[in-house]
């Protein structure tokens, strides 16, 4: 069951926190979240899931920033959310998708208990200019059936304060194998 806009509003300060909250962004069954003025872009040619990847931070100026096709940009919401006893879900807005911009490539379901800013995975089909403060996605809340176990402080994205690049490497604690062959002393000169 998805909460209505009125139910989202009635749960504010109890099971749902949206800061800042603006009633004009409330929809019949969701709430629009806005784009912050910063993004990050990975600098690596090949991303490695077993280690942190370098990235560069970009500011979205008031006159806008043009996203290029086939490139992943990570942004974040202006709003910080906190959710208890419901599953928060992030969806792109159809008006944005109709311009060829995908907002969450595959990570739209949050965890019960998540607290923080939402990192957005932005991918454009063709060049598109975006602006800070743009209502870019919507959050909706689903009721949970069964015993609830909340996402806790140990969660790698919990209580974040900024855009979160992938932290998958923290789950993959194995050090990568060194694929470089080692030679015994003097063997490098052998024929």
XYZ file of C-alpha atoms in Angstrom:
191
model
C 0.000 0.000 0.000
C 1.352 3.420 -0.996
C 0.696 6.391 1.291
C -1.374 9.262 -0.044
C -0.008 12.781 -0.006
C -2.280 13.630 2.918
C -1.015 10.595 4.855
C 2.602 11.584 4.118
C 1.769 15.012 5.558
C 0.105 13.501 8.647
C 3.177 11.293 9.305
C 5.611 14.259 9.238
C 7.513 14.517 12.502
C 6.475 10.984 13.447
C 7.484 8.247 10.987
C 8.529 10.569 8.163
C 10.858 13.562 8.180
C 11.442 15.694 5.074
C 13.680 18.727 5.670
C 12.988 21.253 4.333
C 9.329 20.494 3.665
C 7.307 22.602 1.200
C 3.623 21.754 0.853
C 3.721 22.881 -2.819
C 5.885 19.807 -3.561
C 3.323 17.383 -2.109
C 1.547 15.216 -4.714
C -1.518 12.926 -4.437
C 0.720 9.960 -3.442
C 4.322 11.259 -3.347
C 6.519 14.251 -2.576
C 8.832 15.928 -5.117
C 12.489 16.164 -4.101
C 14.787 18.810 -5.572
C 18.281 18.677 -7.052
C 21.122 20.125 -4.966
C 23.703 22.361 -6.676
C 26.569 19.833 -6.670
C 27.337 16.666 -8.638
C 30.218 14.245 -8.842
C 31.556 12.420 -11.896
C 33.907 9.455 -11.755
C 37.342 10.103 -13.264
C 38.377 6.481 -13.753
C 38.275 4.999 -17.255
C 37.320 1.640 -15.757
C 35.478 1.608 -12.435
C 36.565 -1.075 -9.973
C 33.932 -2.476 -7.577
C 36.595 -3.606 -5.103
C 38.100 -0.202 -4.376
C 37.130 3.466 -4.050
C 37.085 5.219 -7.429
C 38.315 8.771 -7.980
C 35.758 11.415 -8.839
C 35.528 15.133 -9.491
C 33.006 17.506 -7.940
C 31.059 19.958 -10.136
C 28.903 22.908 -9.121
C 25.645 23.407 -11.024
C 25.555 27.187 -11.628
C 22.281 29.165 -11.617
C 22.404 29.298 -15.448
C 22.405 25.489 -15.531
C 24.740 22.629 -16.373
C 24.527 20.484 -19.513
C 24.632 16.736 -18.896
C 26.237 14.738 -21.693
C 24.809 11.448 -22.968
C 26.157 8.078 -21.868
C 27.849 9.491 -18.776
C 26.942 8.837 -15.148
C 26.517 11.867 -12.910
C 25.830 11.489 -9.199
C 23.798 14.239 -7.592
C 21.826 14.530 -4.388
C 18.605 15.913 -3.105
C 18.307 19.214 -1.277
C 16.002 17.461 1.146
C 17.169 15.185 3.924
C 14.680 12.442 4.717
C 14.184 10.038 7.577
C 11.738 7.165 7.422
C 10.487 4.800 10.119
C 7.915 2.011 9.729
C 7.600 2.616 5.958
C 9.706 1.744 2.918
C 10.832 4.927 1.118
C 10.991 4.609 -2.665
C 12.532 7.072 -5.076
C 11.144 7.425 -8.590
C 11.938 9.752 -11.445
C 9.289 12.240 -12.490
C 7.611 11.519 -15.817
C 8.135 15.128 -16.941
C 11.893 14.667 -16.467
C 11.933 11.212 -18.121
C 10.107 12.641 -21.152
C 13.131 14.892 -21.665
C 15.443 11.852 -21.738
C 16.889 12.075 -18.240
C 16.934 8.993 -16.013
C 17.186 9.736 -12.295
C 17.716 6.439 -10.518
C 19.168 3.824 -12.807
C 18.571 0.907 -10.450
C 18.506 2.025 -6.829
C 15.005 3.280 -6.152
C 14.143 1.334 -3.009
C 15.339 2.659 0.322
C 15.431 0.834 3.624
C 13.091 1.275 6.557
C 15.040 3.500 8.944
C 17.112 5.276 6.273
C 18.195 8.782 7.318
C 20.048 11.117 4.990
C 20.172 12.702 1.556
C 19.310 10.661 -1.526
C 22.097 10.168 -4.047
C 20.715 10.401 -7.575
C 22.131 8.430 -10.506
C 21.664 10.785 -13.454
C 22.017 9.466 -17.020
C 20.972 11.519 -20.061
C 19.869 10.113 -23.415
C 20.909 13.347 -25.155
C 22.388 16.659 -23.922
C 20.089 18.265 -21.371
C 20.485 21.380 -19.240
C 19.600 21.008 -15.560
C 19.388 23.596 -12.787
C 19.891 23.617 -9.025
C 16.598 23.362 -7.159
C 14.909 21.466 -10.019
C 12.101 19.181 -8.709
C 13.783 16.130 -10.217
C 12.317 13.048 -8.545
C 9.632 11.939 -6.133
C 9.657 9.961 -2.940
C 6.796 7.686 -2.039
C 6.202 5.498 0.970
C 4.988 1.925 1.133
C 3.542 0.176 4.159
C 5.511 -2.774 5.526
C 3.989 -6.085 6.524
C 5.767 -8.176 9.144
C 8.342 -7.461 11.833
C 10.438 -4.390 11.043
C 14.215 -4.324 11.320
C 15.496 -0.821 10.591
C 18.581 0.186 8.625
C 21.053 1.131 11.351
C 24.049 3.371 11.952
C 26.369 0.677 10.604
C 24.793 1.025 7.159
C 27.324 2.432 4.728
C 25.016 5.200 3.482
C 23.189 5.931 6.753
C 23.239 9.530 8.054
C 25.165 10.743 5.001
C 25.773 14.461 4.608
C 26.744 14.550 0.946
C 26.620 12.776 -2.419
C 27.619 9.155 -1.890
C 29.754 7.432 -4.531
C 29.538 3.656 -4.502
C 30.794 2.134 -1.261
C 30.366 -1.431 -2.529
C 34.065 -2.080 -1.883
C 33.286 -2.045 1.858
C 31.161 -5.175 1.371
C 33.857 -6.897 -0.689
C 36.529 -6.982 2.002
C 38.812 -9.341 0.050
C 41.903 -7.584 -1.253
C 42.123 -7.939 -5.031
C 44.567 -10.525 -6.336
C 47.790 -9.100 -7.676
C 47.712 -10.276 -11.267
C 51.328 -9.229 -11.849
C 53.603 -12.292 -12.134
C 56.527 -12.225 -9.677
C 59.961 -13.271 -10.856
C 62.765 -14.575 -8.665
C 65.869 -12.391 -8.449
C 67.855 -12.617 -11.678
C 65.087 -14.488 -13.486
C 64.107 -11.366 -15.414
C 67.394 -11.695 -17.322
C 66.923 -15.375 -18.151
C 66.009 -16.329 -21.706
